[in-house]
Amino acid sequence: MSTELERRLEGLFAEAPEPDPGAGAEALHRALRALRPVAPPHRGLRAGVLAFAGVVVLLVIAAGSLAAAGALHVSIGAKAKPKPPATTRLSLPKGAGASGIAAIVNGRLSVVIKGGFGLQASATAAALSPHALYVAAGIRHSLVAIAPSGRHAFSHPAGGRVVAIAWAPDGFRIAYVVRVGRHFLLRAIYGNGRHDELIDSSVRPVRPSWRADSLAFAYVGAGGKAIVYDLGHQSRSILGSPAPVTRLAFAPRGNRLLVATPGAAFLGRKTVATGEIEAIGWLQDRATVAVESGATEPLVRTFAPSGRPLEAFRVPGRVLGVTGGLVVTRTTSKILAGWRTKRVSTVLGVRNATVVEHLEIG
Amino acid sequence: MRRARRGDREAASALFRRYWRDAWRAAYAITGRRALADDVAADGFERAFAALGRFDDRRPFGPWLHRIVANRALDLLRAERRLADEELPDTPDRTPAHAEGDRGLLAAVADLSLERRVVVVLRYGVGMTPKQIADALDLPVGTVNSRLARALEQLRETLEVEHVD
């Protein structure tokens, strides 16, 4: 027999709010992508024709989305060609053994790999896969993976603007941050574009960093603290820091995590540098911190995994990052990569107004 | 259902439209947050459609889907619960229209433990029987019944205290 309380509960849930139509549309799209057809016992001609028509429709949709994203140019009839966006002439750093380089310059993603292929597309974030076989990019409100040859691997609706992407060292997973309204969500997806899952519904827009074994990655939670998420145990470890974390970098071997706040850099619990941190990363097994030093050139300091200081050197311009075992700096006219290899090369020519949002060497 | 299992997108879309609202509302009732409900319900459908080939189509689709949605919501909320308080944006974003209906009861349900809240939502929000809830959550029916009884007892106590205040 239903009690008064039970009737109130039924009434309460009956008054629950309705889902947003937009959420339903996105969910339907995701659900249909996940559909795995079970083959009927006998495939007839009709099924073949339907499947072919489906493939044609999907190809048209894919071509349309790529055309809209700028990765593929489609021209029909005598319509006047729009002026193509300016080409970014990105070059691989010499003598560093790099497989590829990706940069977002003035909102356009540019990728160049060793074999000579290159692609350009409008993008909000990007990350190279291991060996630069693919690049994952935030294009409109989707996470898209493209081979540098231009071949489209997958496109996954992200539900918002993708602001940061990190590809796991083993290539099997991608962690990415999406802006939805005023909030940022952290999601992870398989490298083939399947099994997308929400990891944290409130994070900061900082690029996650994968541990060398690809079983965990670090990100910055909404409270500004570094969090290491273990995929195997689905557990989180929160790392204390005196100020909000702005950058993270796991070592390419082992599990040492280098963390930067606006005024200091930490390797594990040890403070390794203070001052305005321009960039952090790893030069092989050396934790590397670039500190802005006012009028003089930035100081780059390296440390053993234990935190013991190893070397310090100055580099020209402003340090953009430490990536692919190289320090990348920006001067008034060039972006340079090198120093540890003693061979510095120009990877991109720039002007004062050129905005370089992301540069990664893989 | 059979057409959807064979990959018929129109049939799958119809299946989605039929169950989306209930799945989302169940997710919302468990999580208390719209954004999380969007994700949980979408993940639930994604997983359900991916596993449609293994689904026994002689059984009803709704309870199976709600099982996936409820377990996904539990996984996410448990994962979040491991975070420190400052990382937890765990304030249910109740809309005024919803809150006006039975504000005290809503707050009391939100205060239930996750385990109790889920059985209450599945019982009174989705309309599942204790046996269906037990199947969905892989629990003995006795455990479901005792959680329901304790949840109702806790709700009564909370409401009485509020009434006295």
Short mmCIF file of N, CA and C in Angstrom, two decimals, chain B residues 31-162:
data_model
loop_
_atom_site.label_atom_id
_atom_site.label_comp_id
_atom_site.label_asym_id
_atom_site.label_seq_id
_atom_site.Cartn_x
_atom_site.Cartn_y
_atom_site.Cartn_z
N THR B 31 21.92 12.27 -9.92
CA THR B 31 23.10 13.15 -9.82
C THR B 31 22.74 14.54 -9.30
N GLY B 32 21.53 15.00 -9.59
CA GLY B 32 21.13 16.33 -9.14
C GLY B 32 21.73 17.46 -9.95
N ARG B 33 22.41 17.14 -11.05
CA ARG B 33 23.04 18.18 -11.87
C ARG B 33 22.71 17.96 -13.34
N ARG B 34 22.29 19.01 -14.00
CA ARG B 34 21.90 18.88 -15.41
C ARG B 34 23.07 18.43 -16.27
N ALA B 35 24.22 19.07 -16.09
CA ALA B 35 25.36 18.76 -16.97
C ALA B 35 25.76 17.29 -16.82
N LEU B 36 25.75 16.85 -15.57
CA LEU B 36 26.14 15.46 -15.31
C LEU B 36 25.07 14.50 -15.85
N ALA B 37 23.81 14.91 -15.71
CA ALA B 37 22.72 14.07 -16.24
C ALA B 37 22.85 13.94 -17.76
N ASP B 38 23.21 15.04 -18.44
CA ASP B 38 23.42 14.98 -19.90
C ASP B 38 24.46 13.91 -20.22
N ASP B 39 25.57 13.96 -19.48
CA ASP B 39 26.66 13.02 -19.76
C ASP B 39 26.29 11.59 -19.42
N VAL B 40 25.67 11.43 -18.26
CA VAL B 40 25.34 10.08 -17.80
C VAL B 40 24.34 9.42 -18.76
N ALA B 41 23.30 10.17 -19.11
CA ALA B 41 22.28 9.60 -20.01
C ALA B 41 22.88 9.32 -21.39
N ALA B 42 23.70 10.25 -21.87
CA ALA B 42 24.32 10.04 -23.20
C ALA B 42 25.26 8.83 -23.16
N ASP B 43 26.06 8.74 -22.10
CA ASP B 43 26.95 7.58 -21.96
C ASP B 43 26.14 6.29 -21.88
N GLY B 44 25.02 6.35 -21.15
CA GLY B 44 24.17 5.17 -21.00
C GLY B 44 23.67 4.68 -22.35
N PHE B 45 23.17 5.61 -23.16
CA PHE B 45 22.68 5.21 -24.49
C PHE B 45 23.83 4.72 -25.37
N GLU B 46 24.97 5.38 -25.27
CA GLU B 46 26.11 4.98 -26.10
C GLU B 46 26.50 3.54 -25.78
N ARG B 47 26.56 3.24 -24.49
CA ARG B 47 26.93 1.88 -24.07
C ARG B 47 25.84 0.88 -24.44
N ALA B 48 24.58 1.31 -24.27
CA ALA B 48 23.47 0.40 -24.59
C ALA B 48 23.47 0.08 -26.08
N PHE B 49 23.65 1.10 -26.92
CA PHE B 49 23.62 0.85 -28.37
C PHE B 49 24.84 0.02 -28.80
N ALA B 50 25.97 0.27 -28.14
CA ALA B 50 27.17 -0.51 -28.49
C ALA B 50 26.97 -1.98 -28.14
N ALA B 51 26.15 -2.24 -27.11
CA ALA B 51 25.96 -3.62 -26.65
C ALA B 51 24.63 -4.20 -27.11
N LEU B 52 23.96 -3.53 -28.01
CA LEU B 52 22.63 -3.96 -28.45
C LEU B 52 22.67 -5.38 -29.03
N GLY B 53 23.79 -5.73 -29.64
CA GLY B 53 23.93 -7.07 -30.23
C GLY B 53 23.85 -8.17 -29.19
N ARG B 54 24.21 -7.85 -27.95
CA ARG B 54 24.20 -8.87 -26.89
C ARG B 54 22.88 -8.85 -26.10
N PHE B 55 22.03 -7.87 -26.41
CA PHE B 55 20.80 -7.72 -25.65
C PHE B 55 19.76 -8.75 -26.10
N ASP B 56 19.13 -9.38 -25.13
CA ASP B 56 18.08 -10.36 -25.41
C ASP B 56 16.79 -9.59 -25.69
N ASP B 57 16.37 -9.53 -26.96
CA ASP B 57 15.26 -8.64 -27.29
C ASP B 57 13.90 -9.19 -26.87
N ARG B 58 13.88 -10.31 -26.17
CA ARG B 58 12.59 -10.77 -25.60
C ARG B 58 12.35 -10.05 -24.27
N ARG B 59 13.40 -9.41 -23.75
CA ARG B 59 13.25 -8.69 -22.47
C ARG B 59 12.99 -7.21 -22.74
N PRO B 60 12.39 -6.50 -21.78
CA PRO B 60 12.13 -5.07 -22.01
C PRO B 60 13.42 -4.25 -22.02
N PHE B 61 13.46 -3.26 -22.90
CA PHE B 61 14.65 -2.45 -23.08
C PHE B 61 14.83 -1.45 -21.92
N GLY B 62 13.71 -0.90 -21.43
CA GLY B 62 13.77 0.16 -20.43
C GLY B 62 14.57 -0.20 -19.18
N PRO B 63 14.21 -1.30 -18.49
CA PRO B 63 14.97 -1.63 -17.27
C PRO B 63 16.45 -1.88 -17.54
N TRP B 64 16.75 -2.45 -18.72
CA TRP B 64 18.15 -2.70 -19.06
C TRP B 64 18.90 -1.38 -19.23
N LEU B 65 18.25 -0.43 -19.92
CA LEU B 65 18.86 0.88 -20.12
C LEU B 65 19.04 1.59 -18.77
N HIS B 66 18.01 1.52 -17.92
CA HIS B 66 18.10 2.20 -16.62
C HIS B 66 19.18 1.58 -15.75
N ARG B 67 19.40 0.31 -15.92
CA ARG B 67 20.48 -0.34 -15.19
C ARG B 67 21.82 0.29 -15.60
N ILE B 68 22.00 0.46 -16.91
CA ILE B 68 23.26 1.05 -17.40
C ILE B 68 23.39 2.49 -16.90
N VAL B 69 22.30 3.24 -17.01
CA VAL B 69 22.34 4.65 -16.61
C VAL B 69 22.62 4.77 -15.10
N ALA B 70 21.93 3.97 -14.30
CA ALA B 70 22.11 4.06 -12.85
C ALA B 70 23.54 3.69 -12.46
N ASN B 71 24.07 2.65 -13.09
CA ASN B 71 25.44 2.23 -12.75
C ASN B 71 26.47 3.26 -13.20
N ARG B 72 26.20 3.88 -14.35
CA ARG B 72 27.12 4.93 -14.83
C ARG B 72 27.09 6.12 -13.87
N ALA B 73 25.89 6.50 -13.44
CA ALA B 73 25.77 7.62 -12.50
C ALA B 73 26.49 7.29 -11.20
N LEU B 74 26.32 6.07 -10.73
CA LEU B 74 26.99 5.66 -9.48
C LEU B 74 28.51 5.71 -9.65
N ASP B 75 29.00 5.20 -10.79
CA ASP B 75 30.45 5.21 -11.03
C ASP B 75 30.99 6.63 -10.98
N LEU B 76 30.29 7.53 -11.68
CA LEU B 76 30.78 8.92 -11.75
C LEU B 76 30.73 9.59 -10.39
N LEU B 77 29.63 9.40 -9.68
CA LEU B 77 29.50 10.07 -8.38
C LEU B 77 30.48 9.49 -7.36
N ARG B 78 30.70 8.17 -7.43
CA ARG B 78 31.68 7.57 -6.51
C ARG B 78 33.08 8.07 -6.81
N ALA B 79 33.38 8.21 -8.11
CA ALA B 79 34.70 8.72 -8.49
C ALA B 79 34.86 10.15 -7.98
N GLU B 80 33.81 10.94 -8.12
CA GLU B 80 33.88 12.33 -7.65
C GLU B 80 33.99 12.40 -6.13
N ARG B 81 33.34 11.45 -5.46
CA ARG B 81 33.33 11.49 -3.99
C ARG B 81 34.73 11.30 -3.43
N ARG B 82 35.60 10.66 -4.26
CA ARG B 82 36.97 10.47 -3.79
C ARG B 82 37.76 11.77 -3.81
N LEU B 83 37.24 12.77 -4.49
CA LEU B 83 37.96 14.04 -4.55
C LEU B 83 37.85 14.80 -3.23
N ALA B 84 38.77 15.70 -3.04
CA ALA B 84 38.68 16.57 -1.86
C ALA B 84 37.48 17.51 -2.02
N ASP B 85 37.00 18.04 -0.91
CA ASP B 85 35.80 18.87 -0.96
C ASP B 85 35.93 20.02 -1.93
N GLU B 86 37.12 20.62 -1.99
CA GLU B 86 37.27 21.80 -2.84
C GLU B 86 37.15 21.46 -4.32
N GLU B 87 37.35 20.16 -4.64
CA GLU B 87 37.24 19.76 -6.03
C GLU B 87 35.80 19.38 -6.39
N LEU B 88 34.94 19.32 -5.39
CA LEU B 88 33.60 18.79 -5.63
C LEU B 88 32.58 19.88 -5.90
N PRO B 89 32.15 20.02 -7.14
CA PRO B 89 31.08 20.95 -7.43
C PRO B 89 29.76 20.20 -7.25
N ASP B 90 29.52 19.68 -6.04
CA ASP B 90 28.44 18.70 -5.88
C ASP B 90 27.13 19.32 -5.42
N THR B 91 26.94 20.59 -5.72
CA THR B 91 25.68 21.20 -5.32
C THR B 91 24.64 20.94 -6.40
N PRO B 92 23.57 20.23 -6.05
CA PRO B 92 22.57 19.98 -7.07
C PRO B 92 21.99 21.29 -7.60
N ASP B 93 21.90 21.40 -8.94
CA ASP B 93 21.41 22.65 -9.50
C ASP B 93 19.91 22.56 -9.73
N ARG B 94 19.17 22.56 -8.65
CA ARG B 94 17.72 22.40 -8.75
C ARG B 94 17.11 23.63 -9.41
N THR B 95 16.28 23.38 -10.36
CA THR B 95 15.63 24.52 -11.01
C THR B 95 14.50 24.99 -10.10
N PRO B 96 14.16 26.28 -10.17
CA PRO B 96 13.12 26.78 -9.27
C PRO B 96 11.82 26.00 -9.41
N ALA B 97 11.45 25.67 -10.67
CA ALA B 97 10.18 24.98 -10.86
C ALA B 97 10.17 23.63 -10.14
N HIS B 98 11.32 23.00 -10.14
CA HIS B 98 11.42 21.70 -9.51
C HIS B 98 11.43 21.86 -7.99
N ALA B 99 12.19 22.85 -7.56
CA ALA B 99 12.36 23.03 -6.12
C ALA B 99 11.08 23.48 -5.44
N GLU B 100 10.26 24.25 -6.18
CA GLU B 100 9.05 24.78 -5.56
C GLU B 100 8.08 23.67 -5.16
N GLY B 101 8.06 22.58 -5.94
CA GLY B 101 7.08 21.52 -5.74
C GLY B 101 7.10 20.97 -4.33
N ASP B 102 8.23 20.49 -3.85
CA ASP B 102 8.32 19.87 -2.55
C ASP B 102 9.75 20.07 -2.05
N ARG B 103 10.06 21.31 -1.76
CA ARG B 103 11.43 21.71 -1.47
C ARG B 103 12.07 20.88 -0.35
N GLY B 104 11.30 20.65 0.72
CA GLY B 104 11.85 19.90 1.85
C GLY B 104 12.18 18.47 1.48
N LEU B 105 11.28 17.85 0.75
CA LEU B 105 11.49 16.46 0.35
C LEU B 105 12.66 16.35 -0.62
N LEU B 106 12.76 17.31 -1.52
CA LEU B 106 13.87 17.30 -2.48
C LEU B 106 15.22 17.36 -1.77
N ALA B 107 15.29 18.28 -0.77
CA ALA B 107 16.53 18.41 -0.01
C ALA B 107 16.83 17.12 0.76
N ALA B 108 15.78 16.51 1.28
CA ALA B 108 15.97 15.28 2.05
C ALA B 108 16.46 14.14 1.16
N VAL B 109 15.92 14.07 -0.06
CA VAL B 109 16.38 13.03 -1.00
C VAL B 109 17.84 13.27 -1.36
N ALA B 110 18.19 14.55 -1.57
CA ALA B 110 19.58 14.87 -1.93
C ALA B 110 20.53 14.49 -0.81
N ASP B 111 20.03 14.47 0.43
CA ASP B 111 20.89 14.13 1.57
C ASP B 111 21.04 12.63 1.79
N LEU B 112 20.25 11.84 1.08
CA LEU B 112 20.39 10.38 1.23
C LEU B 112 21.76 9.94 0.73
N SER B 113 22.24 8.83 1.25
CA SER B 113 23.49 8.29 0.71
C SER B 113 23.24 7.88 -0.73
N LEU B 114 24.33 7.79 -1.50
CA LEU B 114 24.21 7.46 -2.91
C LEU B 114 23.45 6.14 -3.11
N GLU B 115 23.78 5.16 -2.31
CA GLU B 115 23.18 3.83 -2.45
C GLU B 115 21.66 3.90 -2.21
N ARG B 116 21.26 4.65 -1.20
CA ARG B 116 19.83 4.76 -0.90
C ARG B 116 19.12 5.62 -1.94
N ARG B 117 19.82 6.71 -2.37
CA ARG B 117 19.20 7.62 -3.33
C ARG B 117 18.87 6.88 -4.64
N VAL B 118 19.79 6.02 -5.06
CA VAL B 118 19.58 5.32 -6.34
C VAL B 118 18.36 4.41 -6.27
N VAL B 119 18.22 3.67 -5.20
CA VAL B 119 17.05 2.76 -5.14
C VAL B 119 15.75 3.57 -5.04
N VAL B 120 15.80 4.69 -4.35
CA VAL B 120 14.60 5.54 -4.25
C VAL B 120 14.22 6.08 -5.63
N VAL B 121 15.25 6.55 -6.38
CA VAL B 121 14.98 7.10 -7.72
C VAL B 121 14.42 6.02 -8.64
N LEU B 122 15.06 4.84 -8.60
CA LEU B 122 14.59 3.78 -9.51
C LEU B 122 13.19 3.30 -9.12
N ARG B 123 12.89 3.31 -7.84
CA ARG B 123 11.58 2.83 -7.38
C ARG B 123 10.48 3.86 -7.67
N TYR B 124 10.71 5.10 -7.22
CA TYR B 124 9.64 6.09 -7.28
C TYR B 124 9.75 7.04 -8.48
N GLY B 125 10.93 7.16 -9.04
CA GLY B 125 11.10 8.02 -10.21
C GLY B 125 10.89 7.26 -11.50
N VAL B 126 11.47 6.07 -11.58
CA VAL B 126 11.39 5.28 -12.81
C VAL B 126 10.23 4.28 -12.74
N GLY B 127 9.84 3.90 -11.54
CA GLY B 127 8.72 2.97 -11.40
C GLY B 127 9.12 1.51 -11.48
N MET B 128 10.39 1.21 -11.21
CA MET B 128 10.84 -0.18 -11.25
C MET B 128 10.42 -0.91 -9.97
N THR B 129 10.20 -2.22 -10.08
CA THR B 129 9.87 -3.01 -8.90
C THR B 129 11.18 -3.33 -8.15
N PRO B 130 11.10 -3.70 -6.87
CA PRO B 130 12.33 -4.07 -6.15
C PRO B 130 13.10 -5.19 -6.85
N LYS B 131 12.37 -6.11 -7.49
CA LYS B 131 13.04 -7.20 -8.21
C LYS B 131 13.83 -6.65 -9.41
N GLN B 132 13.21 -5.73 -10.15
CA GLN B 132 13.90 -5.12 -11.30
C GLN B 132 15.11 -4.31 -10.84
N ILE B 133 14.96 -3.60 -9.72
CA ILE B 133 16.09 -2.82 -9.18
C ILE B 133 17.22 -3.76 -8.77
N ALA B 134 16.83 -4.87 -8.15
CA ALA B 134 17.85 -5.85 -7.71
C ALA B 134 18.61 -6.39 -8.92
N ASP B 135 17.87 -6.70 -10.00
CA ASP B 135 18.52 -7.19 -11.22
C ASP B 135 19.44 -6.11 -11.80
N ALA B 136 18.93 -4.87 -11.80
CA ALA B 136 19.69 -3.78 -12.42
C ALA B 136 20.99 -3.49 -11.68
N LEU B 137 20.95 -3.59 -10.37
CA LEU B 137 22.13 -3.20 -9.58
C LEU B 137 22.92 -4.41 -9.06
N ASP B 138 22.53 -5.59 -9.49
CA ASP B 138 23.21 -6.81 -9.05
C ASP B 138 23.20 -6.94 -7.53
N LEU B 139 22.03 -6.72 -6.95
CA LEU B 139 21.89 -6.80 -5.49
C LEU B 139 20.81 -7.84 -5.17
N PRO B 140 20.86 -8.44 -3.98
CA PRO B 140 19.75 -9.28 -3.56
C PRO B 140 18.49 -8.42 -3.37
N VAL B 141 17.32 -9.01 -3.63
CA VAL B 141 16.07 -8.25 -3.47
C VAL B 141 15.93 -7.76 -2.02
N GLY B 142 16.39 -8.59 -1.08
CA GLY B 142 16.29 -8.21 0.33
C GLY B 142 17.07 -6.93 0.61
N THR B 143 18.23 -6.79 -0.02
CA THR B 143 19.04 -5.59 0.18
C THR B 143 18.32 -4.36 -0.38
N VAL B 144 17.71 -4.53 -1.55
CA VAL B 144 16.96 -3.41 -2.15
C VAL B 144 15.82 -3.00 -1.22
N ASN B 145 15.08 -4.01 -0.73
CA ASN B 145 13.95 -3.70 0.16
C ASN B 145 14.42 -3.01 1.44
N SER B 146 15.54 -3.49 1.99
CA SER B 146 16.00 -2.87 3.24
C SER B 146 16.51 -1.45 2.98
N ARG B 147 17.18 -1.24 1.82
CA ARG B 147 17.63 0.12 1.51
C ARG B 147 16.45 1.06 1.32
N LEU B 148 15.41 0.54 0.64
CA LEU B 148 14.21 1.36 0.45
C LEU B 148 13.58 1.71 1.79
N ALA B 149 13.46 0.70 2.65
CA ALA B 149 12.82 0.93 3.95
C ALA B 149 13.63 1.94 4.77
N ARG B 150 14.95 1.78 4.78
CA ARG B 150 15.79 2.71 5.56
C ARG B 150 15.76 4.11 4.96
N ALA B 151 15.72 4.17 3.62
CA ALA B 151 15.66 5.48 2.97
C ALA B 151 14.37 6.19 3.35
N LEU B 152 13.26 5.45 3.31
CA LEU B 152 11.97 6.06 3.67
C LEU B 152 11.97 6.51 5.13
N GLU B 153 12.56 5.68 5.97
CA GLU B 153 12.64 6.02 7.39
C GLU B 153 13.46 7.30 7.59
N GLN B 154 14.60 7.36 6.88
CA GLN B 154 15.45 8.56 7.00
C GLN B 154 14.72 9.80 6.48
N LEU B 155 13.99 9.63 5.37
CA LEU B 155 13.25 10.77 4.81
C LEU B 155 12.19 11.26 5.80
N ARG B 156 11.48 10.30 6.40
CA ARG B 156 10.43 10.69 7.38
C ARG B 156 11.05 11.46 8.54
N GLU B 157 12.18 10.93 9.05
CA GLU B 157 12.84 11.60 10.18
C GLU B 157 13.27 13.00 9.80
N THR B 158 13.87 13.12 8.63
CA THR B 158 14.35 14.44 8.19
C THR B 158 13.19 15.42 8.07
N LEU B 159 12.10 14.95 7.46
CA LEU B 159 10.96 15.84 7.25
C LEU B 159 10.32 16.24 8.58
N GLU B 160 10.31 15.31 9.54
CA GLU B 160 9.75 15.63 10.85
C GLU B 160 10.58 16.70 11.55
N VAL B 161 11.89 16.54 11.47
CA VAL B 161 12.79 17.52 12.10
C VAL B 161 12.56 18.88 11.47
N GLU B 162 12.44 18.91 10.14
CA GLU B 162 12.22 20.18 9.46
C GLU B 162 10.89 20.79 9.89
#
